[in-house]
Tab-separated table of N, CA and C in Angstrom:
chain	number	residue	atom	x	y	z
A	10	MET	N	145.422	167.747	143.821
A	10	MET	CA	146.388	168.547	144.494
A	10	MET	C	146.979	169.539	143.586
A	11	ASN	N	146.908	170.916	144.041
A	11	ASN	CA	147.872	171.970	143.544
A	11	ASN	C	149.200	171.791	143.632
A	12	PRO	N	150.096	171.973	142.590
A	12	PRO	CA	151.784	172.031	142.896
A	12	PRO	C	151.983	173.055	143.688
A	13	GLY	N	153.233	172.784	144.535
A	13	GLY	CA	153.816	173.943	145.154
A	13	GLY	C	155.299	174.080	144.513
A	14	THR	N	155.693	175.081	145.117
A	14	THR	CA	156.881	175.425	144.466
A	14	THR	C	158.261	175.280	145.609
A	15	VAL	N	159.585	175.026	145.248
A	15	VAL	CA	160.566	175.330	145.799
A	15	VAL	C	161.224	176.918	145.986
A	16	VAL	N	161.071	177.235	147.159
A	16	VAL	CA	161.641	178.430	147.701
A	16	VAL	C	163.093	178.821	147.918
A	17	SER	N	163.683	177.806	148.437
A	17	SER	CA	165.082	177.724	148.775
A	17	SER	C	165.849	176.132	149.068
A	18	VAL	N	166.879	175.742	148.901
A	18	VAL	CA	167.740	174.846	149.397
A	18	VAL	C	168.842	174.812	149.699
A	19	SER	N	169.113	174.129	150.969
A	19	SER	CA	169.976	174.391	151.566
A	19	SER	C	170.765	172.930	152.024
A	20	LEU	N	171.950	173.159	152.543
A	20	LEU	CA	172.802	172.191	153.073
A	20	LEU	C	174.011	172.393	154.104
A	21	SER	N	174.493	171.288	155.142
A	21	SER	CA	175.607	171.837	155.684
A	21	SER	C	176.527	170.589	155.804
A	22	ASP	N	177.715	170.518	155.271
A	22	ASP	CA	178.439	169.005	155.686
A	22	ASP	C	179.082	169.188	157.224
A	23	ALA	N	178.670	169.928	158.096
A	23	ALA	CA	179.061	169.858	159.609
A	23	ALA	C	177.574	169.530	160.281
A	24	HIS	N	177.245	169.094	161.462
A	24	HIS	CA	176.399	168.856	162.276
A	24	HIS	C	175.923	170.149	162.769
A	25	THR	N	175.359	170.881	162.111
A	25	THR	CA	175.026	172.466	162.454
A	25	THR	C	173.503	172.653	162.411
A	26	LEU	N	172.695	173.368	163.341
A	26	LEU	CA	171.456	173.289	162.985
A	26	LEU	C	171.030	173.997	161.569
A	27	LYS	N	171.937	175.225	161.430
A	27	LYS	CA	171.563	176.226	160.261
A	27	LYS	C	172.327	175.654	159.132
A	28	LYS	N	171.536	175.547	157.955
A	28	LYS	CA	172.256	175.055	156.601
A	28	LYS	C	172.335	176.096	155.925
A	29	TRP	N	173.228	176.138	154.964
A	29	TRP	CA	173.232	177.277	154.181
A	29	TRP	C	173.020	176.968	152.914
A	30	THR	N	171.949	178.290	152.406
A	30	THR	CA	171.107	178.058	151.060
A	30	THR	C	172.205	178.272	149.842
A	31	GLN	N	171.594	177.440	148.923
A	31	GLN	CA	172.223	177.142	147.640
A	31	GLN	C	171.471	177.516	146.529
A	32	GLN	N	171.802	177.267	145.319
A	32	GLN	CA	170.978	177.531	144.265
A	32	GLN	C	170.545	176.060	143.960
A	33	GLU	N	171.098	175.181	143.981
A	33	GLU	CA	170.602	173.575	144.000
A	33	GLU	C	171.261	172.862	144.622
A	34	ILE	N	170.631	171.629	144.943
A	34	ILE	CA	171.231	170.464	145.587
A	34	ILE	C	170.912	169.354	144.804
A	35	ARG	N	171.666	168.467	144.975
A	35	ARG	CA	171.639	166.906	144.734
A	35	ARG	C	171.093	165.874	145.483
A	36	LEU	N	170.077	165.361	145.269
A	36	LEU	CA	169.687	164.256	146.367
A	36	LEU	C	170.430	162.787	145.435
A	37	ILE	N	170.567	161.808	146.428
A	37	ILE	CA	170.971	160.779	146.142
A	37	ILE	C	170.071	159.678	146.771
A	38	GLU	N	169.591	158.654	145.902
A	38	GLU	CA	168.551	157.741	146.088
A	38	GLU	C	169.352	156.864	147.379
A	39	GLY	N	168.130	156.791	148.534
A	39	GLY	CA	168.605	155.867	149.469
A	39	GLY	C	169.621	156.644	150.284
A	40	MET	N	170.372	157.647	150.209
A	40	MET	CA	171.051	158.392	151.187
A	40	MET	C	171.043	159.751	151.611
A	41	GLY	N	170.304	160.648	150.699
A	41	GLY	CA	169.803	162.075	151.271
A	41	GLY	C	170.512	163.248	150.201
A	42	VAL	N	171.064	164.388	150.693
A	42	VAL	CA	171.559	165.146	150.252
A	42	VAL	C	173.066	165.161	149.862
A	43	GLU	N	173.397	165.287	148.798
A	43	GLU	CA	174.815	164.700	148.627
A	43	GLU	C	175.448	166.217	149.346
A	44	GLY	N	176.598	165.578	150.195
A	44	GLY	CA	177.461	166.685	150.706
A	44	GLY	C	176.516	167.315	152.330
A	45	ASP	N	175.778	166.786	152.570
A	45	ASP	CA	175.131	167.260	153.974
A	45	ASP	C	175.197	166.247	154.624
A	46	ALA	N	175.750	166.968	156.191
A	46	ALA	CA	175.940	165.814	157.287
A	46	ALA	C	175.148	164.705	157.732
A	47	HIS	N	173.784	165.028	157.187
A	47	HIS	CA	172.590	163.722	157.564
A	47	HIS	C	172.741	162.579	156.386
A	48	MET	N	173.567	163.203	155.289
A	48	MET	CA	173.216	161.752	154.362
A	48	MET	C	173.899	160.566	154.682
A	49	GLY	N	173.211	159.551	154.239
A	49	GLY	CA	173.579	158.055	154.787
A	49	GLY	C	172.469	157.347	154.902
A	50	LYS	N	172.417	156.059	154.363
A	50	LYS	CA	171.450	154.987	154.802
A	50	LYS	C	171.238	154.709	156.260
A	51	THR	N	172.237	154.841	157.193
A	51	THR	CA	171.599	154.723	158.399
A	51	THR	C	171.551	156.024	159.114
A	52	VAL	N	171.256	156.127	160.407
A	52	VAL	CA	171.026	157.463	160.933
A	52	VAL	C	172.302	158.209	161.200
A	53	LYS	N	172.248	159.801	161.088
A	53	LYS	CA	173.260	160.237	161.161
A	53	LYS	C	172.687	161.581	162.549
A	54	HIS	N	171.663	162.004	162.736
A	54	HIS	CA	171.205	162.701	163.893
A	54	HIS	C	172.104	162.052	165.246
A	55	ARG	N	172.864	163.136	165.712
A	55	ARG	CA	173.908	162.531	167.027
A	55	ARG	C	173.051	161.672	168.090
A	56	SER	N	172.043	161.773	168.432
A	56	SER	CA	171.304	161.348	169.568
A	56	SER	C	170.929	160.005	169.115
A	57	ARG	N	170.383	159.899	167.915
A	57	ARG	CA	169.729	158.767	167.415
A	57	ARG	C	171.144	157.619	167.441
A	58	VAL	N	172.420	158.200	166.910
A	58	VAL	CA	173.403	157.277	166.527
A	58	VAL	C	173.861	156.881	167.955
A	59	ALA	N	173.971	157.707	169.025
A	59	ALA	CA	174.363	157.207	170.372
A	59	ALA	C	173.431	155.766	170.471
A	60	LYS	N	172.100	156.072	170.324
A	60	LYS	CA	170.912	154.924	170.998
A	60	LYS	C	171.239	153.635	170.065
A	61	ASP	N	171.518	153.814	168.743
A	61	ASP	CA	171.343	152.661	167.828
A	61	ASP	C	172.113	153.145	166.541
A	62	PRO	N	173.126	152.810	166.142
A	62	PRO	CA	173.905	153.466	164.832
A	62	PRO	C	173.516	152.685	163.646
A	63	THR	N	172.831	151.488	163.980
A	63	THR	CA	172.184	150.633	162.578
A	63	THR	C	170.831	151.353	162.059
A	64	GLN	N	170.116	151.828	162.787
A	64	GLN	CA	168.606	152.336	162.441
A	64	GLN	C	168.884	152.787	160.958
A	65	PRO	N	167.673	152.484	160.411
A	65	PRO	CA	167.619	153.315	158.917
A	65	PRO	C	167.606	154.717	159.139
A	66	ASN	N	168.065	155.345	158.396
A	66	ASN	CA	167.838	156.859	158.270
A	66	ASN	C	166.522	157.479	157.752
A	67	LEU	N	165.502	157.621	158.266
A	67	LEU	CA	164.434	158.172	157.815
A	67	LEU	C	164.353	159.652	157.552
A	68	ARG	N	165.464	160.044	158.114
A	68	ARG	CA	165.606	161.399	158.057
A	68	ARG	C	166.547	161.800	157.227
A	69	GLN	N	166.834	161.627	156.172
A	69	GLN	CA	167.654	162.128	154.793
A	69	GLN	C	167.436	163.518	154.329
A	70	VAL	N	166.058	164.151	154.610
A	70	VAL	CA	165.875	165.223	153.775
A	70	VAL	C	164.627	166.114	154.684
A	71	HIS	N	165.042	167.239	154.985
A	71	HIS	CA	163.961	167.844	155.974
A	71	HIS	C	163.415	168.900	155.273
A	72	LEU	N	162.115	168.888	155.199
A	72	LEU	CA	161.445	170.140	154.437
A	72	LEU	C	160.478	171.059	155.291
A	73	ILE	N	160.558	172.054	154.974
A	73	ILE	CA	159.604	173.168	155.959
A	73	ILE	C	159.053	173.850	155.002
A	74	HIS	N	157.752	174.329	155.167
A	74	HIS	CA	156.941	175.172	154.541
A	74	HIS	C	157.302	176.467	154.692
A	75	SER	N	157.504	177.580	153.600
A	75	SER	CA	157.746	178.805	154.039
A	75	SER	C	156.633	179.735	154.579
A	76	GLU	N	155.426	179.267	154.370
A	76	GLU	CA	154.309	179.849	155.282
A	76	GLU	C	154.895	179.996	156.925
A	77	LEU	N	155.432	178.807	157.364
A	77	LEU	CA	155.774	178.570	158.663
A	77	LEU	C	156.723	179.557	159.122
A	78	HIS	N	157.682	180.044	158.193
A	78	HIS	CA	158.498	181.147	158.540
A	78	HIS	C	157.831	182.668	158.529
A	79	GLU	N	156.995	182.664	157.584
A	79	GLU	CA	156.278	183.702	157.662
A	79	GLU	C	155.412	184.108	158.916
A	80	GLU	N	154.708	182.773	159.256
A	80	GLU	CA	154.016	183.052	160.578
A	80	GLU	C	154.936	183.461	161.928
A	81	LEU	N	156.205	182.665	162.220
A	81	LEU	CA	157.155	183.150	162.779
A	81	LEU	C	157.348	184.221	163.001
A	82	ARG	N	157.845	184.844	161.536
A	82	ARG	CA	158.014	186.532	161.604
A	82	ARG	C	157.277	187.168	162.051
A	83	SER	N	155.949	186.875	161.923
A	83	SER	CA	154.693	187.750	162.408
A	83	SER	C	154.781	187.904	163.510
A	84	ARG	N	155.453	186.835	164.422
A	84	ARG	CA	155.218	186.604	166.071
A	84	ARG	C	156.722	186.928	166.249
A	85	GLY	N	157.299	187.836	165.698
A	85	GLY	CA	158.531	188.587	166.174
A	85	GLY	C	160.027	187.752	166.035
A	86	PHE	N	159.890	186.395	165.415
A	86	PHE	CA	160.996	185.617	165.104
A	86	PHE	C	161.824	185.984	163.975
A	87	ALA	N	163.125	186.346	163.665
A	87	ALA	CA	163.872	186.511	162.721
A	87	ALA	C	164.243	185.443	162.030
A	88	ILE	N	163.555	184.658	161.228
A	88	ILE	CA	163.670	183.322	160.432
A	88	ILE	C	164.057	183.543	159.385
A	89	GLU	N	165.159	182.825	158.878
A	89	GLU	CA	165.344	182.780	157.120
A	89	GLU	C	165.424	181.287	157.030
A	90	ALA	N	165.489	181.172	155.480
A	90	ALA	CA	165.222	179.497	154.846
A	90	ALA	C	166.443	179.039	155.320
A	91	GLY	N	166.724	177.735	155.985
A	91	GLY	CA	167.805	177.121	156.327
A	91	GLY	C	168.544	177.068	157.719
A	92	GLU	N	167.633	178.160	158.292
A	92	GLU	CA	167.878	178.240	159.633
A	92	GLU	C	167.934	177.352	160.655
A	93	MET	N	166.714	176.822	160.300
A	93	MET	CA	165.915	175.775	161.391
A	93	MET	C	166.465	174.288	160.573
A	94	GLY	N	167.102	174.290	160.122
A	94	GLY	CA	167.907	172.874	159.384
A	94	GLY	C	167.305	172.207	158.482
A	95	GLU	N	166.596	172.858	157.551
A	95	GLU	CA	165.964	172.096	156.429
A	95	GLU	C	166.637	172.476	155.118
A	96	ASN	N	166.453	171.194	154.298
A	96	ASN	CA	166.830	171.351	153.120
A	96	ASN	C	166.211	171.901	152.045
A	97	ILE	N	164.776	171.394	152.166
A	97	ILE	CA	164.107	172.230	151.067
A	97	ILE	C	162.945	173.195	151.653
A	98	THR	N	162.776	174.333	151.261
A	98	THR	CA	161.697	175.171	151.781
A	98	THR	C	160.645	175.178	150.690
A	99	THR	N	159.568	174.732	150.884
A	99	THR	CA	158.359	174.616	150.011
A	99	THR	C	157.451	175.884	150.424
A	100	ARG	N	156.746	176.160	149.171
A	100	ARG	CA	155.479	177.465	148.958
A	100	ARG	C	154.121	176.407	148.492
A	101	GLY	N	153.171	176.547	149.213
A	101	GLY	CA	151.912	176.217	148.523
A	101	GLY	C	151.505	174.911	148.685
A	102	ILE	N	152.216	173.913	149.520
A	102	ILE	CA	151.860	172.538	150.148
A	102	ILE	C	151.798	172.410	151.532
A	103	ASP	N	150.771	172.028	151.991
A	103	ASP	CA	150.279	171.744	153.459
A	103	ASP	C	151.292	170.471	153.643
A	104	LEU	N	152.630	170.717	154.125
A	104	LEU	CA	153.376	169.290	154.334
A	104	LEU	C	153.112	168.628	155.699
A	105	LEU	N	152.310	169.044	156.723
A	105	LEU	CA	152.168	168.993	158.042
A	105	LEU	C	150.894	168.062	157.592
A	106	GLY	N	150.296	167.996	156.845
A	106	GLY	CA	148.701	167.496	156.463
A	106	GLY	C	149.048	166.413	155.616
A	107	LEU	N	150.165	165.933	155.161
A	107	LEU	CA	150.304	165.177	154.266
A	107	LEU	C	150.220	163.597	154.853
A	108	PRO	N	149.964	162.385	154.264
A	108	PRO	CA	149.876	161.112	154.917
A	108	PRO	C	151.406	160.791	154.688
A	109	ARG	N	151.781	159.674	155.846
A	109	ARG	CA	152.970	159.023	155.699
A	109	ARG	C	153.000	158.243	154.482
A	110	GLY	N	154.002	158.394	153.567
A	110	GLY	CA	154.346	157.705	152.046
A	110	GLY	C	153.974	158.678	151.329
A	111	SER	N	153.306	159.848	151.672
A	111	SER	CA	153.267	160.811	150.108
A	111	SER	C	154.742	160.690	149.464
A	112	ARG	N	154.419	160.728	148.317
A	112	ARG	CA	155.873	161.037	147.432
A	112	ARG	C	155.972	162.612	146.861
A	113	LEU	N	156.958	163.031	146.669
A	113	LEU	CA	157.008	164.258	146.090
A	113	LEU	C	158.009	164.612	144.960
A	114	LYS	N	157.439	164.787	143.971
A	114	LYS	CA	158.175	164.672	142.769
A	114	LYS	C	159.154	166.203	142.741
A	115	ILE	N	160.074	166.420	143.018
A	115	ILE	CA	160.607	167.761	143.331
A	115	ILE	C	161.941	167.940	142.194
A	116	GLY	N	161.716	168.972	140.909
A	116	GLY	CA	162.890	168.982	139.913
A	116	GLY	C	163.163	167.320	139.169
A	117	GLU	N	164.045	166.919	139.231
A	117	GLU	CA	164.658	165.507	138.984
A	117	GLU	C	164.687	164.415	140.163
A	118	ALA	N	164.165	164.845	141.298
A	118	ALA	CA	164.000	163.853	142.446
A	118	ALA	C	162.838	163.491	142.969
A	119	ILE	N	162.643	162.469	143.536
A	119	ILE	CA	161.618	162.051	144.331
A	119	ILE	C	161.869	161.406	145.544
A	120	ILE	N	161.067	162.281	146.850
A	120	ILE	CA	161.329	162.063	148.170
A	120	ILE	C	160.027	161.581	148.646
A	121	GLU	N	159.913	160.361	149.474
A	121	GLU	CA	158.780	159.934	150.254
A	121	GLU	C	159.100	160.492	151.749
A	122	ILE	N	157.835	160.839	152.303
A	122	ILE	CA	157.646	161.613	153.345
A	122	ILE	C	157.582	160.533	154.231
A	123	THR	N	158.017	160.184	155.373
A	123	THR	CA	158.134	159.323	156.443
A	123	THR	C	157.555	160.003	157.859
A	124	GLY	N	157.943	161.013	157.946
A	124	GLY	CA	157.010	161.666	159.316
A	124	GLY	C	157.367	163.119	159.664
A	125	LEU	N	156.948	163.400	160.830
A	125	LEU	CA	157.408	164.680	161.661
A	125	LEU	C	158.618	165.225	161.894
A	126	ARG	N	159.271	166.099	161.878
A	126	ARG	CA	160.597	166.637	162.405
A	126	ARG	C	159.931	166.585	164.191
A	127	ASN	N	160.804	166.103	164.649
A	127	ASN	CA	160.665	166.397	165.938
A	127	ASN	C	161.588	167.586	166.728
A	128	PRO	N	160.707	168.878	166.586
A	128	PRO	CA	161.471	170.060	167.172
A	128	PRO	C	162.561	169.881	168.396
A	129	CYS	N	163.546	170.180	168.366
A	129	CYS	CA	164.477	170.109	169.798
A	129	CYS	C	164.933	171.504	170.269
A	130	HIS	N	165.089	171.623	171.428
A	130	HIS	CA	165.997	172.725	172.323
A	130	HIS	C	166.916	173.744	171.384
A	131	GLN	N	167.583	173.241	170.472
A	131	GLN	CA	168.536	173.803	169.743
A	131	GLN	C	167.653	175.010	169.140
A	132	LEU	N	166.482	174.958	168.698
A	132	LEU	CA	165.989	175.716	168.209
A	132	LEU	C	165.980	177.213	169.094
A	133	ASP	N	165.871	177.090	170.080
A	133	ASP	CA	166.084	178.032	171.103
A	133	ASP	C	167.680	178.908	170.922
A	134	THR	N	168.281	178.493	170.202
A	134	THR	CA	169.671	179.035	170.247
A	134	THR	C	169.800	179.921	168.946
A	135	ILE	N	168.760	179.927	168.144
A	135	ILE	CA	168.324	180.832	167.267
A	135	ILE	C	167.861	182.145	167.666
A	136	GLN	N	166.844	181.843	168.383
A	136	GLN	CA	166.003	183.056	169.187
A	136	GLN	C	165.205	182.189	170.358
A	137	GLN	N	165.236	182.734	171.469
A	137	GLN	CA	164.494	182.000	172.449
A	137	GLN	C	163.316	182.331	172.601
A	138	GLY	N	162.586	181.064	172.779
A	138	GLY	CA	161.246	180.574	172.644
A	138	GLY	C	160.648	180.380	171.283
A	139	LEU	N	161.912	179.996	170.315
A	139	LEU	CA	161.207	179.520	169.193
A	139	LEU	C	161.142	178.024	169.000
A	140	MET	N	161.299	176.954	170.120
A	140	MET	CA	160.946	175.824	170.275
A	140	MET	C	159.649	175.649	170.475
A	141	GLN	N	159.172	176.746	171.520
A	141	GLN	CA	157.531	176.243	171.805
A	141	GLN	C	156.916	176.883	170.888
A	142	ALA	N	157.602	177.851	169.911
A	142	ALA	CA	156.581	178.502	168.978
A	142	ALA	C	156.147	177.290	167.871
A	143	VAL	N	157.077	176.286	167.646
A	143	VAL	CA	156.736	175.395	166.914
A	143	VAL	C	156.182	174.007	167.371
A	144	VAL	N	155.607	174.171	168.655
A	144	VAL	CA	155.113	173.213	169.084
A	144	VAL	C	153.369	173.497	169.542
A	145	GLY	N	152.595	173.045	169.525
A	145	GLY	CA	151.235	173.154	170.393
A	145	GLY	C	150.623	171.857	170.586
A	146	LYS	N	149.206	172.241	171.037
A	146	LYS	CA	148.643	170.940	171.555
A	146	LYS	C	147.034	171.031	171.135
A	147	ASP	N	146.682	169.819	170.505
A	147	ASP	CA	145.390	169.951	169.899
A	147	ASP	C	144.170	169.758	170.937
A	148	ALA	N	142.860	169.571	170.537
A	148	ALA	CA	141.914	169.790	171.459
A	148	ALA	C	141.780	168.483	172.511
A	149	GLU	N	142.475	167.430	172.230
A	149	GLU	CA	142.777	166.330	173.130
A	149	GLU	C	144.156	166.435	174.119
A	150	GLY	N	144.914	167.510	173.679
A	150	GLY	CA	146.373	167.621	174.497
A	150	GLY	C	147.163	166.967	173.900
A	151	LYS	N	147.064	166.391	172.885
A	151	LYS	CA	148.161	165.773	172.525
A	151	LYS	C	148.890	166.927	171.490
A	152	LEU	N	150.373	166.691	171.608
A	152	LEU	CA	151.546	167.506	170.730
A	152	LEU	C	151.260	167.663	169.558
A	153	ILE	N	151.620	168.829	169.132
A	153	ILE	CA	151.561	168.798	167.406
A	153	ILE	C	152.831	169.756	167.146
A	154	ARG	N	153.386	168.804	166.205
A	154	ARG	CA	154.613	169.351	165.913
A	154	ARG	C	154.720	170.218	164.462
A	155	MET	N	155.091	171.531	164.459
A	155	MET	CA	154.826	172.060	163.171
A	155	MET	C	156.287	172.551	162.503
A	156	ALA	N	157.569	171.711	163.017
A	156	ALA	CA	158.928	172.228	162.539
A	156	ALA	C	159.058	171.301	161.166
A	157	GLY	N	158.155	171.134	160.322
A	157	GLY	CA	158.370	170.328	158.929
A	157	GLY	C	158.504	169.070	159.039
A	158	VAL	N	158.850	168.353	158.045
A	158	VAL	CA	158.443	167.035	157.618
A	158	VAL	C	159.833	166.095	156.934
A	159	MET	N	160.009	164.943	157.523
A	159	MET	CA	161.230	164.493	157.116
A	159	MET	C	161.161	163.499	156.030
A	160	GLY	N	162.082	162.904	155.293
A	160	GLY	CA	161.856	161.923	154.034
A	160	GLY	C	162.905	161.206	153.603
A	161	ILE	N	162.917	160.736	152.796
A	161	ILE	CA	164.025	159.553	152.114
A	161	ILE	C	163.766	159.695	150.664
A	162	VAL	N	164.953	159.765	150.069
A	162	VAL	CA	165.067	160.090	148.638
A	162	VAL	C	165.049	158.625	148.002
A	163	LEU	N	163.997	158.737	147.030
A	163	LEU	CA	163.576	157.315	146.079
A	163	LEU	C	164.348	157.572	144.765
A	164	SER	N	164.678	158.643	144.491
A	164	SER	CA	165.025	158.736	142.975
A	164	SER	C	166.218	159.754	143.080
A	165	THR	N	167.216	159.394	142.447
A	165	THR	CA	168.355	160.571	142.491
A	165	THR	C	168.133	162.086	141.301
A	166	GLY	N	168.367	163.194	141.850
A	166	GLY	CA	168.273	163.973	141.027
A	166	GLY	C	168.804	165.494	141.694
A	167	TRP	N	168.383	166.588	140.728
A	167	TRP	CA	168.905	167.908	141.109
A	167	TRP	C	167.482	168.673	141.622
A	168	ILE	N	167.657	169.538	142.368
A	168	ILE	CA	166.286	170.218	143.045
A	168	ILE	C	167.052	171.867	142.826
A	169	ARG	N	166.176	172.554	142.499
A	169	ARG	CA	166.859	173.827	142.176
A	169	ARG	C	165.445	174.859	142.941
A	170	VAL	N	166.102	176.010	142.857
A	170	VAL	CA	165.398	177.317	143.726
A	170	VAL	C	164.032	177.279	142.506
A	171	GLY	N	162.577	177.414	142.819
A	171	GLY	CA	161.607	177.657	141.559
A	171	GLY	C	161.048	176.211	141.017
A	172	ASP	N	161.665	175.319	141.212
A	172	ASP	CA	161.119	173.873	141.148
A	172	ASP	C	159.742	173.985	141.330
A	173	ARG	N	159.117	173.036	140.438
A	173	ARG	CA	157.483	172.651	140.869
A	173	ARG	C	157.661	171.319	141.886
A	174	ILE	N	156.777	171.113	142.313
A	174	ILE	CA	156.570	170.189	143.582
A	174	ILE	C	155.171	169.316	143.242
A	175	GLU	N	155.385	168.611	142.776
A	175	GLU	CA	154.022	167.365	142.288
A	175	GLU	C	153.810	166.518	143.646
A	176	ILE	N	152.922	166.319	144.180
A	176	ILE	CA	152.287	165.388	144.837
A	176	ILE	C	151.523	164.133	144.631
A	177	GLU	N	151.987	163.105	145.390
A	177	GLU	CA	151.230	161.502	144.917
A	177	GLU	C	151.035	161.069	146.154
A	178	LEU	N	149.790	160.934	146.582
A	178	LEU	CA	149.265	160.295	147.831
A	178	LEU	C	149.748	158.961	147.591
A	179	PRO	N	149.801	158.178	148.827
A	179	PRO	CA	149.550	156.889	149.064
A	179	PRO	C	148.271	156.231	148.907
A	180	ARG	N	148.277	154.707	148.807
A	180	ARG	CA	146.686	154.254	148.696
A	180	ARG	C	146.170	154.611	150.017
A	181	LYS	N	145.012	154.481	150.196
A	181	LYS	CA	144.245	154.542	151.553
A	181	LYS	C	144.120	153.578	151.972
A	182	PRO	N	144.087	153.057	153.567
A	182	PRO	CA	143.858	154.426	154.378
A	182	PRO	C	145.234	154.867	154.660
A	183	PHE	N	144.932	156.481	154.795
A	183	PHE	CA	146.099	157.152	154.746
A	183	PHE	C	146.527	157.149	156.178
A	184	VAL	N	147.964	157.289	156.825
A	184	VAL	CA	148.370	156.728	157.981
A	184	VAL	C	148.743	158.546	158.148
A	185	LYS	N	148.526	159.080	159.564
A	185	LYS	CA	148.889	160.225	159.929
A	185	LYS	C	150.546	160.214	160.223
A	186	LEU	N	150.986	161.638	159.808
A	186	LEU	CA	152.123	161.646	160.036
A	186	LEU	C	152.528	161.564	161.656
A	187	GLU	N	153.610	160.893	162.157
A	187	GLU	CA	154.129	160.638	163.456
A	187	GLU	C	155.569	161.302	163.379
A	188	ARG	N	156.348	161.406	164.647
A	188	ARG	CA	157.481	162.027	164.488
A	188	ARG	C	158.525	160.935	164.286
A	189	VAL	N	159.692	161.195	163.455
A	189	VAL	CA	160.624	160.215	163.296
A	189	VAL	C	162.082	160.694	163.734
């Protein structure tokens, strides 16, 4: 598989949809992005905390492919890196096509992909219709989520704009990504 590249890195210390772009972020093993509101061993997403705050945090890091931003801009949406809540914006990798358990070596850190981000209505606060623009249906009518992938941090390290992304696929049989 061809390596990808980090286009942008972002974080927010508050539970806001938008994350602020940085030159670098530090990932902490088993926790997430240092200084980010979603960092922790257990869930930090408010609706999930309300249901069961002891659930493991499978959403420590959010990644979106910059190609999605470009597609959305071509459809009239004014989207920049970090606005959709992602910590890492990539280029050159089919994030949505990766199987569960894929490992991404980015900079000094390693992330394991746990599943798809489930887009929510907050996207429409950026621009009306954005949520609908990042979901679709396949030939069988099943929902397709295009708003990026989520992962956990396996190895602590810094990630910087311009870092190379190397992919290690899990053993077969591959398991298709589902929402987490």
